[in-house]
Amino acid sequence: MIDEKMRSKSTGLLVISIYLLSLSVFFLTVSEAVCNLQDRDSLLLFSTNVSSPLSPLHWNTSTDCCSWEGISCDDSPQNRVTAILLPSRGLSGTLPPSVLNLRRLSQLNLSYNRLSGPLPQGFFSALDQLTVLDLSYNSFNGKSPFEQSSTNESNQNFPIQTVDLSSNLFQGDILTGSVFLQGAVRLTSFNVSNNSFTGPLPSFICTSSPRLTKLDLSYNKFTGVISQGLGRCSRLRVLRAGFNKLSGEIPKEIYSLSNLEELLLPANQLSGNIDDGITSLTKLRLLDLYFNQLQGEIPKNIGKLFNLRRLQLHINNLTGSVPVSLSNCTKLVKLNLRVNLLGGTLSNVDFSRFQSLSVLDLGNNSFTGDFPSTVYSCKNLTAMRFAGNKLTGQISPQVLELESLSFFTFSQNQMTNITGALSILQHCKRLSTLIIARNFYDETLPSNEDFLAPGAFPKLQIFGTGGSRLRGVIPAWLIKLKSVELMDLSQNQLVGSIPGWLGTLPNLFYLDLSSNLLTGELPKELFQLSALMSQKVYDATERSYLELPVFVSPNNVTSNQQYNQISSLPPAIYVNKNNLNGTIPVEIGQLKVLIVIELQVNNFTGSIPDELSNLTNLERLDLSNNGLSGRIPWSLTGLHFMSYFNVANNTLSGQIPTGAQFDAFPKSYFEGNPLLCGGVLLTSCTAPSTQPSSTKTREKVNTPLVVGLVIGIFFGVSLVLVMLALWVMDKKRRVNPGDSEHAALEISSDASYSEVPLDSEKDISLVLLFGNSGYEAKDLTIFELLKATNNFSQANIIGCGGFGLVYKATLDNGTNLAVKKLTGDYGLMEKEFKAEVEVLSRAKHENLVDLQGYCVHEGARILIYSFMENGSLDFWLHENPEGPAQLDWSKRLHIMRGASCGLAYMHQVCEPHIVHRDIKSSNILLDGSFKAYLGDFGLSRLILPYRTHVTTELVGTLGYIPPEYGQAWVATLRGDVYSFGVVMLELLTGKRPMEVFKPKVSREIVAWVHQMRKDGTLEEVFDPLLREKGSDEREMIRVLDIACMCVNQNPMRRPNIQQVVDWLNDVSKEEAKEETM
């Protein structure tokens, strides 16, 4: 029994001992698992140097740094950090020098963030254990980081295997003296594409890094010839150096790279022949040599490249014929030889062997003979172009075997039988683009409505058959093309009238009927095109057909190039050069999406409809060479984007409108109208004075009768004036000055203020002022206001605010005010006016323009604001030639901060909350110290707290309007944030939000900035005046990041305005923190 107790006790002690031992081992293990303190501190410094508004790093000392997000450590007793993997985390900031203390770091991936600034000094020599470095798609800048290694380690080898610095802002030469690159003996992948590196290509890298398999130097500014040294990269599989400024011939040494799979050298200035040696690169899959100056023939044995998937040699000066051996490249998916000097027939090429071919482009050469029938055996073809050649023959029914065909153009050839071609092609179920212009000369276009079978052309979006001298009428079967967006029937010999059913085509936005023999009037139904009436419908149109540039007629207002992208074509109607007559229908004003209208060289009569002023997107209007009469509507001066307006050779009369762009149009646009005057013609519009009557006539005047009439009129008028004065005084005694609804302004809106008698100061009603004005109500009368504005003289106009002009008023005591005299239909404007008065009188913030007072009466309405000495931000950025130079970076940042604070007050503090709906630079006013004030709430609407939107009529200014406003009539807080982001981009770039008549990408500031960031040319974004003054580029890049978040296409991904305020306030703090490190 005792033994059993002893054994039991011993067993218990053993269990306890094992448990205690386990605990000690556990705690010892935990203790050893704590990461290196120096590494932890370095990481903490890194985390404080970067920020992520979307998802901040939650690194802190309460947890082991080896368990932090994106961090890995080794298994050594020191637990050193070996990897930082934080791609696509939205990080902004700079890379601090503390990172260089992570001496065991082997992997660093910070790609797809918004980091900026140069890499820390000695980056590569300090982090000498790196094997993978990926900093791609950031905004790192400075000179070549490879120059920053110390020179006393010339014999050092680095274990680096992958370097990816693509899509940043690095610049300068990649010099042979780089210690890092010379010691990168294990390097396999080197990608510095999409930067601004200059100088010669770093061919020495093939000697120092014999294991190199990928070398991407594309999209930089490298110059000079391609060095023979690149031929020493014996393991190289990928060589990309396109879109640089390289010249000379392709060195033959390149053709010794037997492992090469991609050779991409497009968009340089390379010359010479394509050497036959290229056929030794039998592993080659992609060969791009397009957009150079290569000449000579395509190598006859190019068929040896049997692994080729893509061959692009277009836009060169190649001659000869297509080699027969090309048929051996049976794996080809894309073949592009367009815009060369190739000729001969295509019958020798067996296209049927290209069973994987998807895109075939042989356009703009000089091929002859029949259309190649073997093409119809390429079962996977989606796009093919033979435009601009000399092919003959007819379209074969075999084309229906190409079931995936979407894009087909053979314009400008010598094909025949248009009826047969259309009868066959209508059954191509996936065809979206069909351009057959400049063929079928002098044939008759089939016109019967039953020409098309049911379900014909179900997906056709682009149909072009212009320039063929086709006869007949506009075919009735076109009404069945419900998907068509672009229709070109120009430069034919079509007769008859324009059918009204064209207006029923739901997606049509580009119609060209010019240069035909059409007669009759413009049908009103034509102006029911829904794609041109609604921006929402137009934006929703599907444009997936843009696989290749396409032929467009010379009516394209941007260029006369034969090849052009449809995406650059404006919404347009061309009916010029016909025999049309009648008046221009007023219904034309419904097509608010239109950018181009050309009606010239017809027989139109009547007046120019005032409804044209509704086309606020209009850029080009040509009405010349018609029989139009009457006056040019002054309302057309409101078409701010119109840069071309031609009414020459009509019978117009009256004064040419002045102001806005009308002052810039040349005289030739108005010549041939003898009765036009004024404006750019510089002829007086004053009517000649009447000749005095003869003496005999004057002698017949009954002088006593005249005297009697004058005396009678005098006493009659005096009696009326006395009675009117008594009535006014009696009414004034009854008015309660505190009642804003009945405060009388006894002046009609169309009266001449100069007729107010000077002694009527006591008889004119008071201006109602709010408590914040600094005046008492008795201190300011309407008379004084009229006097202060010189009776609303044009010389006192200082701007155009919501619903009216703004005048400068200078009171007798020297005080300046801004007076907004509202215009328009007051019955429709009553609600808006009350909202502005009632809300703004309660809105008090240091960055909002104060509403000082107002007057209201059915005859006129006036708002009194504080006066801002420096006017609007728009004036300083775009109107004053000396303005931008005076807005240094500190002023611009100060303006952004102030305006954002005012908007934050409206959105989050003011009760009820306010959506501004028209944020723009002209509504940001500046006082004498350039402090920003948000003004013009005439278009504002109220929303209650916790409501997300108001449904109302869309307002705003082009260039500032958020994209979602075109999809629903909704004004939102996030829409205001978008508009404010555009203002920030204005301040950063110095550009207007929209510049007319530029390519679409560069025309809109938001699209242009996004493209510049994507292209890695960030240095071109900022206003050159800021760069010249040495402004803090790191601050500007941070602010640019904030602005780009504000203009995100997805409103739910935009920050709220308070976040913007906080980020802008943190910009300088972050800079100060960096300077103290």
XYZ file of N, CA and C in Angstrom, residues 676-679 681-687:
33
model
N -24.802 92.439 -92.791
C -24.225 92.227 -91.467
C -23.313 93.387 -91.117
N -23.215 93.705 -89.823
C -22.371 94.812 -89.399
C -21.839 94.529 -87.999
N -20.909 95.361 -87.578
C -20.365 95.266 -86.228
C -19.468 94.058 -86.067
N -19.155 93.777 -84.816
C -18.328 92.612 -84.521
C -16.995 92.661 -85.227
N -16.384 92.486 -88.267
C -16.386 93.220 -89.536
C -15.979 94.670 -89.361
N -16.041 95.157 -88.110
C -15.603 96.523 -87.782
C -16.365 97.586 -88.578
N -17.592 97.266 -88.936
C -18.438 98.263 -89.618
C -19.517 98.732 -88.656
N -19.878 100.006 -88.756
C -20.852 100.586 -87.834
C -22.250 100.069 -88.137
N -23.017 99.842 -87.068
C -24.411 99.419 -87.223
C -25.380 100.580 -87.009
N -24.861 101.818 -86.915
C -25.715 102.980 -86.683
C -26.528 103.293 -87.932
N -27.822 103.427 -87.757
C -28.685 103.754 -88.904
C -28.414 105.172 -89.360
